[in-house]
Coordinates of C-alpha atoms and ligand atoms in Angstrom, one line a residue:
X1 CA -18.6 28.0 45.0
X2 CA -17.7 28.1 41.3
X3 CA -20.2 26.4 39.7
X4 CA -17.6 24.7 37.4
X5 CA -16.6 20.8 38.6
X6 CA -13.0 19.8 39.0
X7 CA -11.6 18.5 36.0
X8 CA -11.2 14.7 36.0
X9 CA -8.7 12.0 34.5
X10 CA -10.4 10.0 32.3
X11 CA -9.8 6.6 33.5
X12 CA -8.0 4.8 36.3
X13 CA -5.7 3.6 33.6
X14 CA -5.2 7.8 32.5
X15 CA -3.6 8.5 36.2
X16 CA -2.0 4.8 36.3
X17 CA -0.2 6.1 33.2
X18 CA 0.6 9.3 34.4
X19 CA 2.2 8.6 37.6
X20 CA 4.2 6.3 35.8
X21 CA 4.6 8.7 33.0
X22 CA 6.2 10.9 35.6
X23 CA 8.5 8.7 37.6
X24 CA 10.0 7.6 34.5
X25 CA 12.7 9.6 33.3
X26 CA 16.4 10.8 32.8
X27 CA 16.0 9.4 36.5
X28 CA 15.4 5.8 35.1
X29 CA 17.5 5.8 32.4
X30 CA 20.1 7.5 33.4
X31 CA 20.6 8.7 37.1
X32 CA 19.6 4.8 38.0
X33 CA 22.5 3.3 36.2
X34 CA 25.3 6.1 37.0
X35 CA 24.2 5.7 40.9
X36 CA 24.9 1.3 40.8
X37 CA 27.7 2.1 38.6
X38 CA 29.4 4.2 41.3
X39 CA 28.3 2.3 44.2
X40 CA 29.9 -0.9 42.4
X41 CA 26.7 -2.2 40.1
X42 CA 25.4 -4.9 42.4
X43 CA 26.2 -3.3 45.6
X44 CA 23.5 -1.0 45.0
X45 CA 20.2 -3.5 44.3
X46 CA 19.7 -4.5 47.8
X47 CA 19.4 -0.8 49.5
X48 CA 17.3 0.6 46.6
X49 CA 14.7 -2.4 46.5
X50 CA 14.7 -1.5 50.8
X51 CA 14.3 2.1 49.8
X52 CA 11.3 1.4 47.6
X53 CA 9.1 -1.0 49.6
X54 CA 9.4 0.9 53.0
X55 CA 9.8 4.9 51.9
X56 CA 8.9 5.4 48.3
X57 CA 5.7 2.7 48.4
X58 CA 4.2 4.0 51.4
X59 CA 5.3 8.0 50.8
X60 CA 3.8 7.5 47.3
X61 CA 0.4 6.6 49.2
X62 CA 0.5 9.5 51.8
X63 CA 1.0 11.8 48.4
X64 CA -1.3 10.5 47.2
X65 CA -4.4 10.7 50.0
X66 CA -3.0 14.2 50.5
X67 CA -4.5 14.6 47.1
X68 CA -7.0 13.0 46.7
X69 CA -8.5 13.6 50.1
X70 CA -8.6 17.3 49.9
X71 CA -8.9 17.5 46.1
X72 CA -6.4 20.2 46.0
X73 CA -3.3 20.7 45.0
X74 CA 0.2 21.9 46.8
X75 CA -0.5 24.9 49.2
X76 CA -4.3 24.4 49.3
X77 CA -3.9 20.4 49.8
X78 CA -1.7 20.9 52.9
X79 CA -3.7 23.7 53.9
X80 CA -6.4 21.6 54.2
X81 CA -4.4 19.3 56.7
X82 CA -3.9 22.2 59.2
X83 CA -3.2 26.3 58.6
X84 CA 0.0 26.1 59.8
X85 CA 1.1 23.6 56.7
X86 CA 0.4 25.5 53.5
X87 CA 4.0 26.8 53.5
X88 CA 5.5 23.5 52.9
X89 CA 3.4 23.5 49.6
X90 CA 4.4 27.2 48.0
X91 CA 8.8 25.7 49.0
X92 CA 7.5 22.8 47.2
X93 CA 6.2 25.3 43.9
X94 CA 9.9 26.9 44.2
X95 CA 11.8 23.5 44.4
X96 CA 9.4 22.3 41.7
X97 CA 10.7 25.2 39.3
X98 CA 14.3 24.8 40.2
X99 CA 14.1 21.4 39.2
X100 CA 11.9 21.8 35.7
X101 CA 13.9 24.8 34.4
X102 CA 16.7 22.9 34.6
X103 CA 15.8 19.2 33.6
X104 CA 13.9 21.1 30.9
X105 CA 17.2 21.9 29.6
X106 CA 19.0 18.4 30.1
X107 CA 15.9 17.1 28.0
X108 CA 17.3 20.0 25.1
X109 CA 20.7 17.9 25.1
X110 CA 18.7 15.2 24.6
X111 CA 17.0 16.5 21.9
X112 CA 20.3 17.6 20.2
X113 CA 21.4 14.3 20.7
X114 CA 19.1 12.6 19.1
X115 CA 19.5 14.7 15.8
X116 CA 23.0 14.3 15.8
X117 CA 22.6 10.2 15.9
X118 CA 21.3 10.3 12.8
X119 CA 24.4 11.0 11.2
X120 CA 26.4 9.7 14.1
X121 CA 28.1 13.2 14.4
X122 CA 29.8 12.6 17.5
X123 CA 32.5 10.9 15.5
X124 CA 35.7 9.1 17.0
X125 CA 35.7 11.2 19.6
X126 CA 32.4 11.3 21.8
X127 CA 34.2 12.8 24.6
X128 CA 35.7 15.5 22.9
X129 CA 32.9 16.1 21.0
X130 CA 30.6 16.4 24.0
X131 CA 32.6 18.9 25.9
X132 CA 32.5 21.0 22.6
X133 CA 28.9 20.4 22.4
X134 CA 28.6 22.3 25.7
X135 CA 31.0 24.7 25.6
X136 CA 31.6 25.0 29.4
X137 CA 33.2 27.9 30.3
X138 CA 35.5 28.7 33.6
X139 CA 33.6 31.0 34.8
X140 CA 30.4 30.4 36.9
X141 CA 28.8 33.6 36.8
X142 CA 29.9 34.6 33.3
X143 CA 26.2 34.8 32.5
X144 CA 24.6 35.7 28.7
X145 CA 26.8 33.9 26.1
X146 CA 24.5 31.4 24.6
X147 CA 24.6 28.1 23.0
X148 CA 22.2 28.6 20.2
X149 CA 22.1 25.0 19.5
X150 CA 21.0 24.0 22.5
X151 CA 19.0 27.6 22.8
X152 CA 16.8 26.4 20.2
X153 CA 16.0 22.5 21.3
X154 CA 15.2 24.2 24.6
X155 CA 13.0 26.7 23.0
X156 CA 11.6 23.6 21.4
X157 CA 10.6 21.8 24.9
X158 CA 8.9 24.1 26.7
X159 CA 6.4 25.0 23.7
X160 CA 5.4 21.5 23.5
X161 CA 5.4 21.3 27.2
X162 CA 3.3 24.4 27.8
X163 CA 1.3 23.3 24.5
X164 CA 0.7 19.7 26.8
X165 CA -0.3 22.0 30.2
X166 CA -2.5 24.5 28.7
X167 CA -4.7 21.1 27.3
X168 CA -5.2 20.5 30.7
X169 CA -5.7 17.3 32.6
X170 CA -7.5 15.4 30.6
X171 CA -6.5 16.7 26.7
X172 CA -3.4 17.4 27.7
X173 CA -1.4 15.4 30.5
X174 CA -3.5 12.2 30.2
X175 CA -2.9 12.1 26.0
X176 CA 0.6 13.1 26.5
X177 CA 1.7 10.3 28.7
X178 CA -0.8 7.8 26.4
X179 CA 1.6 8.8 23.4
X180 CA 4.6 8.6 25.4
X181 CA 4.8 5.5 27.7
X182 CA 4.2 3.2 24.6
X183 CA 6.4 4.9 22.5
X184 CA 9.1 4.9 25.3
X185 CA 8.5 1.2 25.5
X186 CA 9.1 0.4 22.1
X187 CA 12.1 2.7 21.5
X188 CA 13.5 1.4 24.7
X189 CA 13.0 -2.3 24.5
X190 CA 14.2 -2.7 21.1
X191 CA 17.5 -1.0 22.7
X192 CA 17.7 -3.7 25.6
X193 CA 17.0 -6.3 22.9
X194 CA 20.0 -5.0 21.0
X195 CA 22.4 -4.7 24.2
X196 CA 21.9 -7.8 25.5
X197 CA 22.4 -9.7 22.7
X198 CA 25.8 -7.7 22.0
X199 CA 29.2 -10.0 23.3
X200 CA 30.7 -9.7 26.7
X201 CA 27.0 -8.1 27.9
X202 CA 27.0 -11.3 30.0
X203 CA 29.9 -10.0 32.1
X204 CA 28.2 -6.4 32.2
X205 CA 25.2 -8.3 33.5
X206 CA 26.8 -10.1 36.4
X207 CA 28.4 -7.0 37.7
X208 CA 24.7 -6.0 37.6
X209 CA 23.2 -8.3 39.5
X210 CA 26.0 -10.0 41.7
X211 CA 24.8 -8.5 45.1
X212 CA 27.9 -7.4 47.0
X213 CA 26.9 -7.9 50.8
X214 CA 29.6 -6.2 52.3
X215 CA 28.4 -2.8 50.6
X216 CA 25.3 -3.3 52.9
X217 CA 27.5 -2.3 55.6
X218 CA 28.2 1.1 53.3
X219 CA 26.3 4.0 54.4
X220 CA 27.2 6.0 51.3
X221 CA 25.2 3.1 49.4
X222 CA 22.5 3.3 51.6
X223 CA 22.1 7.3 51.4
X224 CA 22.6 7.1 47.4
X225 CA 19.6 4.1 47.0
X226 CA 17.5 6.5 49.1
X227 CA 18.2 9.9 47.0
X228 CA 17.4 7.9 43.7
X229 CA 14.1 6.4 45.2
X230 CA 12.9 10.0 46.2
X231 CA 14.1 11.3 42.9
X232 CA 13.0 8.7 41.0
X233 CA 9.2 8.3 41.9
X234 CA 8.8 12.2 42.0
X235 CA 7.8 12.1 45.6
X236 CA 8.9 15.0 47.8
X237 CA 7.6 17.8 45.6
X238 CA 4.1 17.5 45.5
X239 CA 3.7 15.9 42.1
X240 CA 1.6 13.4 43.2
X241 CA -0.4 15.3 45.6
X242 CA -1.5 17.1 42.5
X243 CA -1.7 14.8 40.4
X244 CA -3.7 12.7 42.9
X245 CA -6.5 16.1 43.3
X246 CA -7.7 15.1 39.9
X247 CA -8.9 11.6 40.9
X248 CA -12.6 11.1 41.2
X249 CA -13.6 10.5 44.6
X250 CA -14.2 6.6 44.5
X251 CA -11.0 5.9 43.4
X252 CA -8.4 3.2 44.4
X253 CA -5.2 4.4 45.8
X254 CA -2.9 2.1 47.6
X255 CA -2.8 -0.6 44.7
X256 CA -2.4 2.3 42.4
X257 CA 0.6 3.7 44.3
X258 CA 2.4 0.4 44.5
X259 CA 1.4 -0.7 41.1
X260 CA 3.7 2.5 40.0
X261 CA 6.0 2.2 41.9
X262 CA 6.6 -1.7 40.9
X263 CA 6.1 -0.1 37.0
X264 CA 9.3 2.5 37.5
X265 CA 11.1 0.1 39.5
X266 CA 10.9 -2.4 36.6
X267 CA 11.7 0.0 34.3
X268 CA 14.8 0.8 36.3
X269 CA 15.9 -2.6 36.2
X270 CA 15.5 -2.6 32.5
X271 CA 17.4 0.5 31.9
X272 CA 20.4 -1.3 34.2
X273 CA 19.8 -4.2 32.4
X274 CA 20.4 -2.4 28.7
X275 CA 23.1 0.0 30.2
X276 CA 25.3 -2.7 31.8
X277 CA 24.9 -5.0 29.1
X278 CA 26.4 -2.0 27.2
X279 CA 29.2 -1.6 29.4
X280 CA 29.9 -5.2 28.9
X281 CA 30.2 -5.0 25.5
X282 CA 32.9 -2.0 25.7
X283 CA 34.9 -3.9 28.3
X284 CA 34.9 -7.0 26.0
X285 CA 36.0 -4.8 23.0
X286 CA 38.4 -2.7 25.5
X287 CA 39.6 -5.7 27.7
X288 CA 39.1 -3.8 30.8
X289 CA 36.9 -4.3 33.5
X290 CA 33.3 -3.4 33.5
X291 CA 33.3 -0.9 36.3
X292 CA 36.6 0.6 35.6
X293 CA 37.7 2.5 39.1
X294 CA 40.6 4.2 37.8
X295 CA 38.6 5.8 35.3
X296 CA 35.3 6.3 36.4
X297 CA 32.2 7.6 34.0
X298 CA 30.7 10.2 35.7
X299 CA 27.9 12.8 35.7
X300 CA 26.3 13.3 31.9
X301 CA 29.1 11.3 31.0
X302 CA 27.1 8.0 30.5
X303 CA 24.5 9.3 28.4
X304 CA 26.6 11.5 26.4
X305 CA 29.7 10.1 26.3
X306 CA 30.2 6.6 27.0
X307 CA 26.9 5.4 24.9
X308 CA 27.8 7.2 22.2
X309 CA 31.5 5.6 22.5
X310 CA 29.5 2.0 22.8
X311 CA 27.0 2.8 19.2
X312 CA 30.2 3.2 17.5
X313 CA 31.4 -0.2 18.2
X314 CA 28.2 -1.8 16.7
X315 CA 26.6 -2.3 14.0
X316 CA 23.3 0.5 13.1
X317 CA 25.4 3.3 15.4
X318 CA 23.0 5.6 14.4
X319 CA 19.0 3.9 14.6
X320 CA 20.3 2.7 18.1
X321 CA 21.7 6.2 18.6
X322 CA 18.1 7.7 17.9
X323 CA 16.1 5.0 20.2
X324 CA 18.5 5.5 22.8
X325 CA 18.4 9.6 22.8
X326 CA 14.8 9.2 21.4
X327 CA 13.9 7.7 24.5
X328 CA 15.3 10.1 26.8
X329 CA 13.7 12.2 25.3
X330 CA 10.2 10.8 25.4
X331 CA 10.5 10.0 29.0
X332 CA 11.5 13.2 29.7
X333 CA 8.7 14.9 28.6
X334 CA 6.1 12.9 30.1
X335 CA 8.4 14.0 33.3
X336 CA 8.6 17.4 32.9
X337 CA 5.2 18.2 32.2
X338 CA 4.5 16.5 35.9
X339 CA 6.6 19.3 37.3
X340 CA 4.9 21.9 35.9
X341 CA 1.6 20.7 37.3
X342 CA 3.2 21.8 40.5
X343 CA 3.3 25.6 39.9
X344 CA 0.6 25.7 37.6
X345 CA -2.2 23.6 39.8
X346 CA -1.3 25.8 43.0
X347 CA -1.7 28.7 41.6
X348 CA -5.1 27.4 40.0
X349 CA -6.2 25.8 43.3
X350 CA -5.2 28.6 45.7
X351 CA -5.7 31.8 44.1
X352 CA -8.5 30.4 41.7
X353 CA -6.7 31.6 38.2
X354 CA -8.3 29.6 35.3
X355 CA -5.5 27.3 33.1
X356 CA -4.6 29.7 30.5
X357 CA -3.4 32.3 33.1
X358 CA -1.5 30.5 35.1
X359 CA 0.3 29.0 31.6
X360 CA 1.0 32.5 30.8
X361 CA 1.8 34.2 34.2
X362 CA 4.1 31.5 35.5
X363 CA 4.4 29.0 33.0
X364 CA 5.8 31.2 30.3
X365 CA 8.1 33.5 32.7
X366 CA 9.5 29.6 34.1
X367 CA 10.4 29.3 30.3
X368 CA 12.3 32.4 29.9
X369 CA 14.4 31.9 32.7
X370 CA 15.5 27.9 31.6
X371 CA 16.5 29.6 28.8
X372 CA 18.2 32.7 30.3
X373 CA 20.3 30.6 32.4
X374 CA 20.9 26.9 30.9
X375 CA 21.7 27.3 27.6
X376 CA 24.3 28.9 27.9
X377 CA 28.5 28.8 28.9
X378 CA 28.2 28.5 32.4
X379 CA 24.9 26.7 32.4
X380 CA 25.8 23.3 33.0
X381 CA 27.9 24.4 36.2
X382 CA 24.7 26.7 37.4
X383 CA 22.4 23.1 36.7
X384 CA 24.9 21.3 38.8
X385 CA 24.8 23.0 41.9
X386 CA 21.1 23.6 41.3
X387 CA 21.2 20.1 41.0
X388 CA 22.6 19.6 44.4
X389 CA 19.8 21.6 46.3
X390 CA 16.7 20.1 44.9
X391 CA 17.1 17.0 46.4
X392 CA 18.4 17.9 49.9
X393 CA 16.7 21.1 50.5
X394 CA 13.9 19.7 48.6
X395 CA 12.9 16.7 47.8
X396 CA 14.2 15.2 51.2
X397 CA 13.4 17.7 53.7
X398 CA 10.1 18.7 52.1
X399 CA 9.4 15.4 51.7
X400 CA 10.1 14.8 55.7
X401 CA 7.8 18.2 56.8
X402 CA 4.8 16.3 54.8
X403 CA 5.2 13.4 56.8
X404 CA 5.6 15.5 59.8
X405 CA 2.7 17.7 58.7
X406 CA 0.7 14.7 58.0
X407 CA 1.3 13.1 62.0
X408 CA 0.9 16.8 63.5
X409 CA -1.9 17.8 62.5
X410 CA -3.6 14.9 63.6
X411 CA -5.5 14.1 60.1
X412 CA -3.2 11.2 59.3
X413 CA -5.8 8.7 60.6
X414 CA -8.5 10.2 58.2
X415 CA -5.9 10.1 55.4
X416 CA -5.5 6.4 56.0
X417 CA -9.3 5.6 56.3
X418 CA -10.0 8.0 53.4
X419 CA -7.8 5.5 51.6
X420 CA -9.0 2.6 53.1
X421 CA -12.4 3.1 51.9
X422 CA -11.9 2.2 48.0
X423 CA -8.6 0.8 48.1
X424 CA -7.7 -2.9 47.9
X425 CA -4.9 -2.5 49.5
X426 CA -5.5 -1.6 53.1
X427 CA -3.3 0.8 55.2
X428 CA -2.3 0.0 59.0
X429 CA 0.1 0.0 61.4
X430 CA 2.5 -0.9 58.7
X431 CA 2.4 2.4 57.2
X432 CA 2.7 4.2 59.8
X433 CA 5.4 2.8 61.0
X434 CA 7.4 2.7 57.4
X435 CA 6.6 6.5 57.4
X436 CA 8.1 6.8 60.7
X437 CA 10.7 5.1 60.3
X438 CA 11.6 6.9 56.4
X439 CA 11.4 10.2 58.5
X440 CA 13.9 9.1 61.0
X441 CA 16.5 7.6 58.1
X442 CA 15.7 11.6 55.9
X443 CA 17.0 13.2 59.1
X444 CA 20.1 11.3 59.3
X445 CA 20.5 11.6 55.5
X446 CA 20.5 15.3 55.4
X447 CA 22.3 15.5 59.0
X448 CA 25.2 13.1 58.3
X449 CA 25.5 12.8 54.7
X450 CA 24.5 15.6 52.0
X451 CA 25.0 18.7 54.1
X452 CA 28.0 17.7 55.8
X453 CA 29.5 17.0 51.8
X454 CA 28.5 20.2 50.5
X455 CA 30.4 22.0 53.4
X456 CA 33.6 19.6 52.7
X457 CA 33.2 21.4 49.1
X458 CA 32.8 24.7 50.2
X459 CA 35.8 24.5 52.9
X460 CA 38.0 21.8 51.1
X461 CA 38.0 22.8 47.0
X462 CA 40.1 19.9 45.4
X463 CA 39.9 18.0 42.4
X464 CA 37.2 15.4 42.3
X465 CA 34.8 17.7 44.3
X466 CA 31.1 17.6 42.6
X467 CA 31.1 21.5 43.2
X468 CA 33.4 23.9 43.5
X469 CA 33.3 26.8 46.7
X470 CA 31.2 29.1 44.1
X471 CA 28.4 26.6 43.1
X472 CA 28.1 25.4 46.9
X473 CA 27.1 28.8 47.8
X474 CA 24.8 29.0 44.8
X475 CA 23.5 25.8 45.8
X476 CA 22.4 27.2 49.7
X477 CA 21.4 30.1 48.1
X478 CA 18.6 28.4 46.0
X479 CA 18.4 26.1 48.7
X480 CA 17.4 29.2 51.3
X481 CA 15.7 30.7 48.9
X482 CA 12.9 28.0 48.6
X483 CA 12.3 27.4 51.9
X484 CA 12.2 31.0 52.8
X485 CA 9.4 31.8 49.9
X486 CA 7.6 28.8 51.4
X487 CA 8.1 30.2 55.0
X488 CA 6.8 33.8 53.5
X489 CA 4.2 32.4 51.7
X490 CA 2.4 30.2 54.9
X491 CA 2.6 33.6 56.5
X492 CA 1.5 35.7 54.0
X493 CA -1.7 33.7 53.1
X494 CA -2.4 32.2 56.7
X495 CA -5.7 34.5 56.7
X496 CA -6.6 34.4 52.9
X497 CA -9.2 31.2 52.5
X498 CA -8.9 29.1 49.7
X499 CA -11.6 30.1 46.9
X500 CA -14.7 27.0 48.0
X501 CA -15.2 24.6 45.3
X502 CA -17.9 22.2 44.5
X503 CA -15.8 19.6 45.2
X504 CA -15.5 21.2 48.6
X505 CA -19.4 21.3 49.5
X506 CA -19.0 17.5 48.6
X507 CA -16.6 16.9 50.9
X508 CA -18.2 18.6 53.4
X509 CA -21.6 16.4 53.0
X510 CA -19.6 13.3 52.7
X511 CA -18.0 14.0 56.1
X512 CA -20.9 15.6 57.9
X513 CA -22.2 11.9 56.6
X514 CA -19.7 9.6 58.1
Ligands
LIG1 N1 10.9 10.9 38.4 C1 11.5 11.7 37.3 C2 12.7 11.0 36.7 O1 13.0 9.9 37.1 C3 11.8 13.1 37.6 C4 10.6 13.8 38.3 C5 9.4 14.1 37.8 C6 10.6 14.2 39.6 N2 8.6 14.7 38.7 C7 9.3 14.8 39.9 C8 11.5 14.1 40.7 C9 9.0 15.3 41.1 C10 11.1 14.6 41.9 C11 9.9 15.2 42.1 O2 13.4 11.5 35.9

């Protein structure tokens, strides 16, 4: 026992905001409408709304009971489900810094961005302009010549991010993501206000919504609506297992989970809703189509390079130009900081380190090496095949072991009634069987789809690839290496116990009790 009591969110509504805080991001605002864009804009509604009610909905609410039952974050929480599952936690604390040292550095780009709308610097020439802005070089592993530029703005997030974590829950995540979702509203809606009253954003918003019913018979569609629920609701990596072990005990989960996942989904919708009606405007000023497949806008490109293209066609270039990078920006945070928990609550739960230490010991050392690697010439190559590991050999199959942890170990009927007991919401056969059913579709995924792809790039380099021979083998690399320090920590700490908690002896009582 410690003696000091689990620190708390301060309301319903704090949590509400921050799961939301955290599924809304450069996921939302930009992955979302870059995924219907290439699977044809309409095409892709259908799949992803499937996606969300029958694996993000219900994995959200295992994530969540995982949490909140054991009152525990990542390796502790599963360790708590059986001995033999705290591995899958300590891979999900390596996937979990893969992905924050580099969206931490996306989010820098961002903030660059959003400085240079205010004098519209891009000029005529976005394009141009952004590839300069980056600086790419050939050369993947021609580490160690920096972008200062985008050096400093990265320098920039991760103080105020570790500034946010070190507050803890309650002072710092919870007042974070109170400043940021309205803010993000605001910034964002007057954008979408703006778009959709611009001309021709009526044709952008019929390729939008026009459901193409052939493209249901498209597996590629199917496989893409999947990837952008997972990444989208920050499910797979333990976010909202941790998140969750800061609930009080008499707290309602299964309204809570689909009451944010209905939140990010809407704000999805709106982010389509302002980026199509954008790409209307450009095809009515261009007088070529909306989706334009000879050319297609790929990768960073929408953010960076066609909006900027768009601002210059209208009138105020550069106040839209600030909401629309300011925004990014502001979701981003709220995101980021909801990876760090991750790292940061394991090593609190597990190994009992106070906040400050584990800010300084792996917080701070996270930090240094975003900025050794990001910032620099062949940073954005290194994020890309980074990129392309998180969400297969994270996100997707950690995401399948919990599920497969959950029904192994036996404890998934105790999840359910733990949830059961103060939710509105009631869990039955439904969601077990929507779980099931999610883990059957992840295997195929991964089997048929994203590994097979990344060996066509390794084995057939051509033009148009998303990476080349050299970032797929960084890609299994970091891949491997995840799961192997997830494999080396369940071994390594199988016979360490968990420091006991207060909140433990209460647990006990209450199940001693029932
Ligand atoms: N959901 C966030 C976005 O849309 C990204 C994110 C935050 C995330 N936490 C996560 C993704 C955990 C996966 C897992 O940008």
């Amino acid at each position: 026992m410690t003696g000091s009591v689990r620190e708390t969110w301060g309301s319903r509504a704090g949590f509400l905001l921050a799961a939301v805080g955290s599924a809304i991001g450069l996921g939302n605002i930009w992955r979302f409408p870059g995924e219907a864009y290439e699977s044809g804009g309409g095409a892709f509604l259908i799949p992803w709304m499937v996606a969300i009610l029958t694996a993000g909905i219900p994995l959200l609410i295992l994530e969540y009971t995982i949490g909140h039952r054991s009152r525990k974050s990542g390796p502790s929480a599963f360790r708590s489900m059986s001995k033999n599952a705290e591995g899958i936690g300590w891979w999900q604390v390596a996937v979990a810094i893969l992905l924050a040292t580099f969206y931490a550095s996306i989010l820098a780009w961002a903030v660059s961005y959003t400085f240079f709308s205010v004098t519209a610097s891009w000029g005529d020439e976005p394009g141009a302009y952004f590839t300069e802005f980056l600086n790419v070089s050939g050369e993947v592993y021609q580490f160690g010549e920096f972008n200062w530029g985008i050096f400093g703005a990265l320098a920039g997030v991760w103080v105020v991010s570790l500034v946010i974590m070190a507050g803890g829950v309650r002072k710092g995540v919870e007042l974070a993501n109170k400043v940021c979702i309205p803010l993000l509203v605001v910034l964002f809606g007057a954008l979408v206000v703006r778009a959709v009253t611009l001309p021709g954003a009526l044709d952008g918003l019929n390729t939008f919504f026009t459901p193409d019913w052939n493209a249901l018979g498209d597996y590629q569609v199917w496989v893409a609506a999947y990837g952008q629920v997972f990444f989208s609701l920050s499910i797979g990596m333990g976010t909202m297992i941790a998140y969750a072990s800061y609930l009080r005990k008499k707290s309602e989960l299964t309204m809570t989970a689909t009451t944010a996942g209905l939140a990010n989904a809407s704000f999805e919708l709106l982010a389509g809703i302002g980026v199509f009606a954008a790409l209307g405007f450009m095809a009515y000023n261009s007088g070529g189509p909306v989706i334009d497949e000879q050319n297609p806008i790929v990768g960073g490109g929408l953010a960076f390079v066609t909006f900027p293209t768009i601002l210059n066609e209208m009138p105020g270039t550069e106040l839209f130009g600030f909401l629309f990078f300011g925004s990014l920006v502001v979701a981003g945070v709220s995101s980021l900081i909801s990876m760090l928990i991750v790292p940061l609550a394991s090593f609190q739960d597990r190994f009992g380190w106070d906040r400050k230490k584990t800010v300084l010991v792996i917080g701070i050392p996270m930090a240094l090496v975003s900025l050794a690697v990001y910032p620099t010439r062949n940073g954005p190559m290194i994020l890309d095949a980074v990129d392309q590991a998180v969400t297969p050999y994270g996100l997707v199959m950690a995401g399948l072991a919990s599920i497969i942890a959950a029904f192994a170990s036996g404890k998934i009927g105790r999840l359910a009634s733990d949830a059961n007991r103060y939710s509105i919401l009631k869990l039955g056969a439904w969601w077990y069987a929507f779980l099931g059913i999610t883990a059957v579709v992840l295997v195929y995924i991964l089997l048929f789809n994203l590994v097979p792809d990344q060996i066509d790039w390794y084995l057939n380099p051509k033009e148009g690839n998303t990476l080349s021979p050299d970032q797929v083998l960084i890609t299994w690399s970091v891949g491997a290496a995840s799961i192997l320090f997830g494999l080396v920590m369940g071994v390594v700490m199988r016979n360490k116990p968990v420091p006991q908690t207060d909140e433990d002896l209460e647990n006990a009582e209450e199940e001693a009790s029932a």
